[in-house]
């Protein structure tokens, strides 16, 4: 409880923080007798709104949340095109000990173009606001905790050709933000903030068929790992710009835990990557091996009417453990393999 002294205008703390006045759900009102003299509260803490600070409000329920410029931004609200942003959560004098505080005044309205807000991302000091068929961008510092300063500007449209409906697929990489677009596969918003570019050609069928359940940057490789609910994991090596897929990775979620990629399946099983072993977990106490497959593009050494041909080729690699290597070749643009050979390497050669 706070009250003013006689003829005062600043409410001071009356009850103790250590022994506060508690709510009672069994009654409609609580009686409190204030027998404290004015002189006993003049040095108590003033109410937190003293000095024009905005009053706190409980934020609404949300389905998406992110940090931006020392603030918490939430979306997915009852108003699907509204964002709430917290007060500035950094206070150098308190060494970041203050909690996150919201005010009903601190909101951002986003243009209805493209439908409801479906995802939030961060890139180079910009808040990226995704919709199903559009992308908006916003930057700035926003108002201070007293409601003054420069408010956030209206979010600006940067793409009306593609959008994102899946918050789980949004991931910041070295070259831009990657995301899954409805029925269009994996796209990237470049750091130049130009038009999004299609980057998922290597997994076009999978990315258009399965919903991404998580996206993570693998700290142990140059890879982005997209898990899906009902299909393989989609792996993009951003160093060489190549895609691959991992089978047996149907996942409801995935994270980087203790420095390694970790994911959970819908049966509650949790798996963590171990780069020193080459099997996919256990079934009935038995290790489950997996195969690695790679198909090269067509090797055209000359034009279609050329006479050059390949008679011999070499496979370079590092020996990791016992395995067999199956090699198959096809010719003349016919996708059917006509020659096969199997090798059983025992040492690095």
PDB file of C-alpha atoms in Angstrom, residues 47-294:
ATOM      1  CA  UNK A  47       5.479   4.730  -5.827  1.00  0.00           C
ATOM      2  CA  UNK A  48       7.289   3.619  -8.983  1.00  0.00           C
ATOM      3  CA  UNK A  49       5.369   5.984 -11.291  1.00  0.00           C
ATOM      4  CA  UNK A  50       6.880   8.994  -9.492  1.00  0.00           C
ATOM      5  CA  UNK A  51       8.655  11.191 -11.995  1.00  0.00           C
ATOM      6  CA  UNK A  52       6.247  10.449 -14.826  1.00  0.00           C
ATOM      7  CA  UNK A  53       7.201   6.798 -15.365  1.00  0.00           C
ATOM      8  CA  UNK A  54       4.607   4.791 -17.267  1.00  0.00           C
ATOM      9  CA  UNK A  55       2.398   2.521 -15.154  1.00  0.00           C
ATOM     10  CA  UNK A  56       2.966  -1.208 -15.543  1.00  0.00           C
ATOM     11  CA  UNK A  57       0.419  -3.440 -17.240  1.00  0.00           C
ATOM     12  CA  UNK A  58       0.265  -7.225 -17.443  1.00  0.00           C
ATOM     13  CA  UNK A  59       0.986  -8.114 -21.087  1.00  0.00           C
ATOM     14  CA  UNK A  60      -1.547 -10.256 -22.962  1.00  0.00           C
ATOM     15  CA  UNK A  61      -0.994 -13.903 -23.822  1.00  0.00           C
ATOM     16  CA  UNK A  62       1.242 -14.313 -26.862  1.00  0.00           C
ATOM     17  CA  UNK A  63       2.467 -16.981 -29.271  1.00  0.00           C
ATOM     18  CA  UNK A  64       5.797 -15.385 -30.252  1.00  0.00           C
ATOM     19  CA  UNK A  65       8.483 -13.485 -28.364  1.00  0.00           C
ATOM     20  CA  UNK A  66      11.879 -11.984 -29.128  1.00  0.00           C
ATOM     21  CA  UNK A  67      14.417  -9.478 -27.823  1.00  0.00           C
ATOM     22  CA  UNK A  68      15.021  -6.203 -29.631  1.00  0.00           C
ATOM     23  CA  UNK A  69      17.122  -3.206 -28.577  1.00  0.00           C
ATOM     24  CA  UNK A  70      17.088  -4.113 -24.862  1.00  0.00           C
ATOM     25  CA  UNK A  71      13.370  -4.742 -24.980  1.00  0.00           C
ATOM     26  CA  UNK A  72      11.076  -7.756 -25.115  1.00  0.00           C
ATOM     27  CA  UNK A  73       8.749  -7.815 -28.131  1.00  0.00           C
ATOM     28  CA  UNK A  74       5.669 -10.061 -28.135  1.00  0.00           C
ATOM     29  CA  UNK A  75       3.260 -10.895 -30.954  1.00  0.00           C
ATOM     30  CA  UNK A  76       0.544 -13.377 -31.772  1.00  0.00           C
ATOM     31  CA  UNK A  77      -1.976 -11.436 -29.674  1.00  0.00           C
ATOM     32  CA  UNK A  78      -5.755 -11.161 -29.729  1.00  0.00           C
ATOM     33  CA  UNK A  79      -5.186  -8.324 -32.186  1.00  0.00           C
ATOM     34  CA  UNK A  80      -3.144 -10.278 -34.794  1.00  0.00           C
ATOM     35  CA  UNK A  81      -1.479  -7.142 -36.196  1.00  0.00           C
ATOM     36  CA  UNK A  82      -0.369  -5.612 -32.895  1.00  0.00           C
ATOM     37  CA  UNK A  83       2.971  -5.903 -31.079  1.00  0.00           C
ATOM     38  CA  UNK A  84       3.673  -5.035 -27.446  1.00  0.00           C
ATOM     39  CA  UNK A  85       7.140  -3.900 -26.421  1.00  0.00           C
ATOM     40  CA  UNK A  86       8.518  -3.696 -22.903  1.00  0.00           C
ATOM     41  CA  UNK A  87      10.106  -0.747 -21.191  1.00  0.00           C
ATOM     42  CA  UNK A  88      13.863  -0.504 -21.608  1.00  0.00           C
ATOM     43  CA  UNK A  89      15.061  -3.439 -19.507  1.00  0.00           C
ATOM     44  CA  UNK A  90      18.646  -2.173 -19.143  1.00  0.00           C
ATOM     45  CA  UNK A  91      19.460   0.138 -16.260  1.00  0.00           C
ATOM     46  CA  UNK A  92      23.198   0.643 -15.887  1.00  0.00           C
ATOM     47  CA  UNK A  93      22.793   1.899 -12.329  1.00  0.00           C
ATOM     48  CA  UNK A  94      21.095  -1.366 -11.335  1.00  0.00           C
ATOM     49  CA  UNK A  95      23.314  -3.708 -13.390  1.00  0.00           C
ATOM     50  CA  UNK A  96      20.358  -5.305 -15.200  1.00  0.00           C
ATOM     51  CA  UNK A  97      18.626  -6.337 -11.972  1.00  0.00           C
ATOM     52  CA  UNK A  98      15.257  -4.831 -12.870  1.00  0.00           C
ATOM     53  CA  UNK A  99      12.578  -7.192 -14.224  1.00  0.00           C
ATOM     54  CA  UNK A 100      10.870  -6.859 -17.586  1.00  0.00           C
ATOM     55  CA  UNK A 101       8.004  -4.375 -17.348  1.00  0.00           C
ATOM     56  CA  UNK A 102       5.263  -3.677 -19.898  1.00  0.00           C
ATOM     57  CA  UNK A 103       2.861  -0.787 -20.310  1.00  0.00           C
ATOM     58  CA  UNK A 104      -0.377  -0.849 -22.312  1.00  0.00           C
ATOM     59  CA  UNK A 105       0.817   2.363 -23.971  1.00  0.00           C
ATOM     60  CA  UNK A 106       3.844   0.656 -25.557  1.00  0.00           C
ATOM     61  CA  UNK A 107       2.358  -0.973 -28.650  1.00  0.00           C
ATOM     62  CA  UNK A 108       3.171  -1.085 -32.367  1.00  0.00           C
ATOM     63  CA  UNK A 109       0.469  -1.439 -35.015  1.00  0.00           C
ATOM     64  CA  UNK A 110       1.484  -3.249 -38.199  1.00  0.00           C
ATOM     65  CA  UNK A 111      -0.243  -2.790 -41.559  1.00  0.00           C
ATOM     66  CA  UNK A 112      -2.835  -5.494 -42.237  1.00  0.00           C
ATOM     67  CA  UNK A 113      -1.314  -6.286 -45.630  1.00  0.00           C
ATOM     68  CA  UNK A 114      -0.300  -9.948 -45.798  1.00  0.00           C
ATOM     69  CA  UNK A 115      -2.580 -11.070 -42.977  1.00  0.00           C
ATOM     70  CA  UNK A 116      -1.786 -11.585 -39.278  1.00  0.00           C
ATOM     71  CA  UNK A 117       1.756 -11.445 -37.892  1.00  0.00           C
ATOM     72  CA  UNK A 118       3.190 -14.974 -38.076  1.00  0.00           C
ATOM     73  CA  UNK A 119       6.838 -14.601 -37.009  1.00  0.00           C
ATOM     74  CA  UNK A 120       9.513 -12.292 -35.604  1.00  0.00           C
ATOM     75  CA  UNK A 121      13.233 -12.179 -36.357  1.00  0.00           C
ATOM     76  CA  UNK A 122      16.284  -9.983 -35.733  1.00  0.00           C
ATOM     77  CA  UNK A 123      18.968  -8.938 -38.177  1.00  0.00           C
ATOM     78  CA  UNK A 124      21.552  -6.146 -37.966  1.00  0.00           C
ATOM     79  CA  UNK A 125      19.598  -3.946 -35.574  1.00  0.00           C
ATOM     80  CA  UNK A 126      16.324  -4.478 -37.427  1.00  0.00           C
ATOM     81  CA  UNK A 127      13.148  -6.175 -36.253  1.00  0.00           C
ATOM     82  CA  UNK A 128      11.872  -8.387 -39.079  1.00  0.00           C
ATOM     83  CA  UNK A 129       8.103  -8.924 -38.966  1.00  0.00           C
ATOM     84  CA  UNK A 130       6.834 -11.864 -41.004  1.00  0.00           C
ATOM     85  CA  UNK A 131       3.379 -12.457 -42.359  1.00  0.00           C
ATOM     86  CA  UNK A 132       2.103 -15.307 -44.507  1.00  0.00           C
ATOM     87  CA  UNK A 133       2.588 -13.395 -47.758  1.00  0.00           C
ATOM     88  CA  UNK A 134       4.602 -10.306 -46.748  1.00  0.00           C
ATOM     89  CA  UNK A 135       7.615  -9.112 -44.745  1.00  0.00           C
ATOM     90  CA  UNK A 136       7.938  -5.829 -42.822  1.00  0.00           C
ATOM     91  CA  UNK A 137      10.941  -4.194 -41.180  1.00  0.00           C
ATOM     92  CA  UNK A 138      11.219  -1.797 -38.223  1.00  0.00           C
ATOM     93  CA  UNK A 139      14.111  -0.162 -36.387  1.00  0.00           C
ATOM     94  CA  UNK A 140      14.691   2.588 -33.854  1.00  0.00           C
ATOM     95  CA  UNK A 141      15.013   3.013 -30.091  1.00  0.00           C
ATOM     96  CA  UNK A 142      11.396   3.641 -29.123  1.00  0.00           C
ATOM     97  CA  UNK A 143      10.041   5.770 -26.308  1.00  0.00           C
ATOM     98  CA  UNK A 144      11.723   5.904 -22.926  1.00  0.00           C
ATOM     99  CA  UNK A 145      10.169   4.653 -19.684  1.00  0.00           C
ATOM    100  CA  UNK A 146       8.459   8.012 -19.199  1.00  0.00           C
ATOM    101  CA  UNK A 147       6.758   7.873 -22.587  1.00  0.00           C
ATOM    102  CA  UNK A 148       9.090  10.481 -24.072  1.00  0.00           C
ATOM    103  CA  UNK A 149      11.707  10.302 -26.797  1.00  0.00           C
ATOM    104  CA  UNK A 150      11.266   9.118 -30.364  1.00  0.00           C
ATOM    105  CA  UNK A 151       8.586   6.437 -30.746  1.00  0.00           C
ATOM    106  CA  UNK A 152       9.130   3.421 -32.967  1.00  0.00           C
ATOM    107  CA  UNK A 153       8.314   4.259 -36.602  1.00  0.00           C
ATOM    108  CA  UNK A 154       5.623   2.408 -38.510  1.00  0.00           C
ATOM    109  CA  UNK A 155       6.966  -0.919 -39.840  1.00  0.00           C
ATOM    110  CA  UNK A 156       7.841  -0.676 -43.531  1.00  0.00           C
ATOM    111  CA  UNK A 157       6.941  -3.230 -46.194  1.00  0.00           C
ATOM    112  CA  UNK A 158      10.013  -4.809 -47.837  1.00  0.00           C
ATOM    113  CA  UNK A 159       8.430  -7.795 -49.627  1.00  0.00           C
ATOM    114  CA  UNK A 160       4.966  -8.654 -50.847  1.00  0.00           C
ATOM    115  CA  UNK A 161       6.076 -11.621 -52.937  1.00  0.00           C
ATOM    116  CA  UNK A 162       6.885 -14.114 -50.205  1.00  0.00           C
ATOM    117  CA  UNK A 163       6.362 -14.519 -46.466  1.00  0.00           C
ATOM    118  CA  UNK A 164       6.650 -16.989 -43.592  1.00  0.00           C
ATOM    119  CA  UNK A 165       3.921 -18.804 -41.697  1.00  0.00           C
ATOM    120  CA  UNK A 166       6.201 -20.876 -39.456  1.00  0.00           C
ATOM    121  CA  UNK A 167       7.979 -19.121 -36.567  1.00  0.00           C
ATOM    122  CA  UNK A 168       9.996 -22.295 -35.877  1.00  0.00           C
ATOM    123  CA  UNK A 169      11.755 -22.025 -39.244  1.00  0.00           C
ATOM    124  CA  UNK A 170      13.183 -18.504 -38.792  1.00  0.00           C
ATOM    125  CA  UNK A 171      16.961 -18.561 -38.271  1.00  0.00           C
ATOM    126  CA  UNK A 172      19.656 -15.884 -38.649  1.00  0.00           C
ATOM    127  CA  UNK A 173      22.728 -17.001 -40.622  1.00  0.00           C
ATOM    128  CA  UNK A 174      25.906 -15.320 -41.832  1.00  0.00           C
ATOM    129  CA  UNK A 175      24.240 -14.153 -45.041  1.00  0.00           C
ATOM    130  CA  UNK A 176      20.688 -13.442 -43.920  1.00  0.00           C
ATOM    131  CA  UNK A 177      17.534 -14.815 -42.317  1.00  0.00           C
ATOM    132  CA  UNK A 178      16.358 -18.182 -43.614  1.00  0.00           C
ATOM    133  CA  UNK A 179      12.706 -19.206 -43.283  1.00  0.00           C
ATOM    134  CA  UNK A 180      10.118 -21.618 -44.635  1.00  0.00           C
ATOM    135  CA  UNK A 181       7.519 -20.010 -46.867  1.00  0.00           C
ATOM    136  CA  UNK A 182       4.085 -21.667 -47.256  1.00  0.00           C
ATOM    137  CA  UNK A 183       4.149 -24.021 -50.276  1.00  0.00           C
ATOM    138  CA  UNK A 184       7.302 -22.311 -51.568  1.00  0.00           C
ATOM    139  CA  UNK A 185      10.126 -24.024 -49.644  1.00  0.00           C
ATOM    140  CA  UNK A 186      13.114 -22.405 -47.918  1.00  0.00           C
ATOM    141  CA  UNK A 187      13.889 -18.745 -48.650  1.00  0.00           C
ATOM    142  CA  UNK A 188      16.395 -16.190 -47.385  1.00  0.00           C
ATOM    143  CA  UNK A 189      16.045 -12.487 -46.626  1.00  0.00           C
ATOM    144  CA  UNK A 190      19.547 -11.135 -47.392  1.00  0.00           C
ATOM    145  CA  UNK A 191      21.375  -8.708 -45.118  1.00  0.00           C
ATOM    146  CA  UNK A 192      20.985  -6.082 -47.831  1.00  0.00           C
ATOM    147  CA  UNK A 193      17.231  -6.237 -47.057  1.00  0.00           C
ATOM    148  CA  UNK A 194      16.441  -6.644 -50.739  1.00  0.00           C
ATOM    149  CA  UNK A 195      13.856  -9.058 -52.121  1.00  0.00           C
ATOM    150  CA  UNK A 196      13.969 -12.539 -50.555  1.00  0.00           C
ATOM    151  CA  UNK A 197      15.855 -15.136 -52.608  1.00  0.00           C
ATOM    152  CA  UNK A 198      14.961 -18.790 -53.058  1.00  0.00           C
ATOM    153  CA  UNK A 199      17.694 -20.891 -51.488  1.00  0.00           C
ATOM    154  CA  UNK A 200      16.013 -24.272 -50.948  1.00  0.00           C
ATOM    155  CA  UNK A 201      16.271 -25.849 -54.409  1.00  0.00           C
ATOM    156  CA  UNK A 202      18.317 -28.744 -53.016  1.00  0.00           C
ATOM    157  CA  UNK A 203      15.450 -29.836 -50.752  1.00  0.00           C
ATOM    158  CA  UNK A 204      12.573 -28.433 -52.770  1.00  0.00           C
ATOM    159  CA  UNK A 205      10.273 -31.453 -52.395  1.00  0.00           C
ATOM    160  CA  UNK A 206      10.930 -31.983 -48.688  1.00  0.00           C
ATOM    161  CA  UNK A 207      10.606 -28.303 -47.737  1.00  0.00           C
ATOM    162  CA  UNK A 208       7.293 -28.030 -49.569  1.00  0.00           C
ATOM    163  CA  UNK A 209       5.955 -31.278 -48.074  1.00  0.00           C
ATOM    164  CA  UNK A 210       6.994 -31.216 -44.414  1.00  0.00           C
ATOM    165  CA  UNK A 211       6.569 -28.523 -41.767  1.00  0.00           C
ATOM    166  CA  UNK A 212       9.758 -27.364 -40.069  1.00  0.00           C
ATOM    167  CA  UNK A 213       9.666 -27.967 -36.309  1.00  0.00           C
ATOM    168  CA  UNK A 214      12.948 -26.247 -35.332  1.00  0.00           C
ATOM    169  CA  UNK A 215      15.925 -24.426 -36.847  1.00  0.00           C
ATOM    170  CA  UNK A 216      19.409 -24.256 -35.334  1.00  0.00           C
ATOM    171  CA  UNK A 217      22.945 -23.218 -36.228  1.00  0.00           C
ATOM    172  CA  UNK A 218      25.211 -26.184 -35.569  1.00  0.00           C
ATOM    173  CA  UNK A 219      28.195 -24.901 -33.519  1.00  0.00           C
ATOM    174  CA  UNK A 220      30.315 -27.862 -34.680  1.00  0.00           C
ATOM    175  CA  UNK A 221      29.943 -27.352 -38.433  1.00  0.00           C
ATOM    176  CA  UNK A 222      29.037 -24.716 -41.011  1.00  0.00           C
ATOM    177  CA  UNK A 223      25.464 -25.936 -41.094  1.00  0.00           C
ATOM    178  CA  UNK A 224      21.886 -24.904 -40.451  1.00  0.00           C
ATOM    179  CA  UNK A 225      19.726 -27.794 -39.215  1.00  0.00           C
ATOM    180  CA  UNK A 226      15.994 -27.715 -39.947  1.00  0.00           C
ATOM    181  CA  UNK A 227      14.092 -30.554 -38.287  1.00  0.00           C
ATOM    182  CA  UNK A 228      10.611 -31.477 -39.519  1.00  0.00           C
ATOM    183  CA  UNK A 229       7.676 -33.088 -37.727  1.00  0.00           C
ATOM    184  CA  UNK A 230       7.098 -35.927 -40.202  1.00  0.00           C
ATOM    185  CA  UNK A 231      10.113 -36.074 -42.500  1.00  0.00           C
ATOM    186  CA  UNK A 232      13.900 -35.859 -42.620  1.00  0.00           C
ATOM    187  CA  UNK A 233      16.026 -33.071 -41.201  1.00  0.00           C
ATOM    188  CA  UNK A 234      17.110 -30.572 -43.873  1.00  0.00           C
ATOM    189  CA  UNK A 235      20.771 -29.541 -43.579  1.00  0.00           C
ATOM    190  CA  UNK A 236      22.235 -26.503 -45.344  1.00  0.00           C
ATOM    191  CA  UNK A 237      26.014 -26.090 -45.418  1.00  0.00           C
ATOM    192  CA  UNK A 238      26.365 -22.324 -45.790  1.00  0.00           C
ATOM    193  CA  UNK A 239      30.121 -22.566 -46.424  1.00  0.00           C
ATOM    194  CA  UNK A 240      29.746 -24.505 -49.678  1.00  0.00           C
ATOM    195  CA  UNK A 241      26.027 -23.708 -50.264  1.00  0.00           C
ATOM    196  CA  UNK A 242      24.979 -27.373 -50.396  1.00  0.00           C
ATOM    197  CA  UNK A 243      21.928 -29.203 -49.035  1.00  0.00           C
ATOM    198  CA  UNK A 244      21.657 -32.677 -47.551  1.00  0.00           C
ATOM    199  CA  UNK A 245      19.040 -34.601 -45.563  1.00  0.00           C
ATOM    200  CA  UNK A 246      19.199 -36.728 -42.410  1.00  0.00           C
ATOM    201  CA  UNK A 247      16.791 -39.641 -42.090  1.00  0.00           C
ATOM    202  CA  UNK A 248      15.401 -40.886 -38.767  1.00  0.00           C
ATOM    203  CA  UNK A 249      15.148 -37.312 -37.512  1.00  0.00           C
ATOM    204  CA  UNK A 250      11.402 -36.736 -37.221  1.00  0.00           C
ATOM    205  CA  UNK A 251      11.344 -34.228 -34.365  1.00  0.00           C
ATOM    206  CA  UNK A 252       8.893 -32.079 -32.456  1.00  0.00           C
ATOM    207  CA  UNK A 253      11.688 -29.714 -31.468  1.00  0.00           C
ATOM    208  CA  UNK A 254      15.449 -29.266 -31.531  1.00  0.00           C
ATOM    209  CA  UNK A 255      17.969 -27.072 -29.686  1.00  0.00           C
ATOM    210  CA  UNK A 256      21.686 -26.653 -29.157  1.00  0.00           C
ATOM    211  CA  UNK A 257      22.274 -28.085 -25.684  1.00  0.00           C
ATOM    212  CA  UNK A 258      25.665 -28.331 -24.004  1.00  0.00           C
ATOM    213  CA  UNK A 259      27.365 -27.463 -27.285  1.00  0.00           C
ATOM    214  CA  UNK A 260      25.691 -30.175 -29.384  1.00  0.00           C
ATOM    215  CA  UNK A 261      22.582 -30.480 -31.538  1.00  0.00           C
ATOM    216  CA  UNK A 262      19.807 -32.143 -29.528  1.00  0.00           C
ATOM    217  CA  UNK A 263      16.296 -33.077 -30.617  1.00  0.00           C
ATOM    218  CA  UNK A 264      13.231 -34.838 -29.236  1.00  0.00           C
ATOM    219  CA  UNK A 265      10.754 -37.092 -30.992  1.00  0.00           C
ATOM    220  CA  UNK A 266       7.009 -37.215 -30.425  1.00  0.00           C
ATOM    221  CA  UNK A 267       7.387 -40.320 -28.235  1.00  0.00           C
ATOM    222  CA  UNK A 268       9.453 -38.355 -25.705  1.00  0.00           C
ATOM    223  CA  UNK A 269      12.820 -39.797 -26.739  1.00  0.00           C
ATOM    224  CA  UNK A 270      15.675 -37.273 -26.701  1.00  0.00           C
ATOM    225  CA  UNK A 271      18.750 -37.647 -28.910  1.00  0.00           C
ATOM    226  CA  UNK A 272      22.018 -35.717 -28.874  1.00  0.00           C
ATOM    227  CA  UNK A 273      24.574 -35.671 -31.642  1.00  0.00           C
ATOM    228  CA  UNK A 274      27.874 -37.436 -30.901  1.00  0.00           C
ATOM    229  CA  UNK A 275      30.366 -36.756 -33.675  1.00  0.00           C
ATOM    230  CA  UNK A 276      32.576 -39.673 -32.601  1.00  0.00           C
ATOM    231  CA  UNK A 277      30.040 -42.411 -33.411  1.00  0.00           C
ATOM    232  CA  UNK A 278      28.282 -43.365 -36.638  1.00  0.00           C
ATOM    233  CA  UNK A 279      24.934 -44.917 -35.803  1.00  0.00           C
ATOM    234  CA  UNK A 280      21.409 -43.670 -35.120  1.00  0.00           C
ATOM    235  CA  UNK A 281      20.749 -44.648 -31.514  1.00  0.00           C
ATOM    236  CA  UNK A 282      19.693 -48.078 -30.267  1.00  0.00           C
ATOM    237  CA  UNK A 283      16.773 -50.423 -30.807  1.00  0.00           C
ATOM    238  CA  UNK A 284      16.506 -53.335 -28.356  1.00  0.00           C
ATOM    239  CA  UNK A 285      20.077 -52.642 -27.265  1.00  0.00           C
ATOM    240  CA  UNK A 286      21.429 -52.846 -30.821  1.00  0.00           C
ATOM    241  CA  UNK A 287      23.158 -49.992 -32.598  1.00  0.00           C
ATOM    242  CA  UNK A 288      21.267 -48.803 -35.679  1.00  0.00           C
ATOM    243  CA  UNK A 289      23.649 -48.042 -38.561  1.00  0.00           C
ATOM    244  CA  UNK A 290      22.865 -45.515 -41.267  1.00  0.00           C
ATOM    245  CA  UNK A 291      24.066 -45.019 -44.803  1.00  0.00           C
ATOM    246  CA  UNK A 292      25.434 -41.908 -46.443  1.00  0.00           C
ATOM    247  CA  UNK A 293      24.379 -41.237 -50.023  1.00  0.00           C
ATOM    248  CA  UNK A 294      25.638 -38.615 -52.448  1.00  0.00           C
TER     249      UNK A 294
END
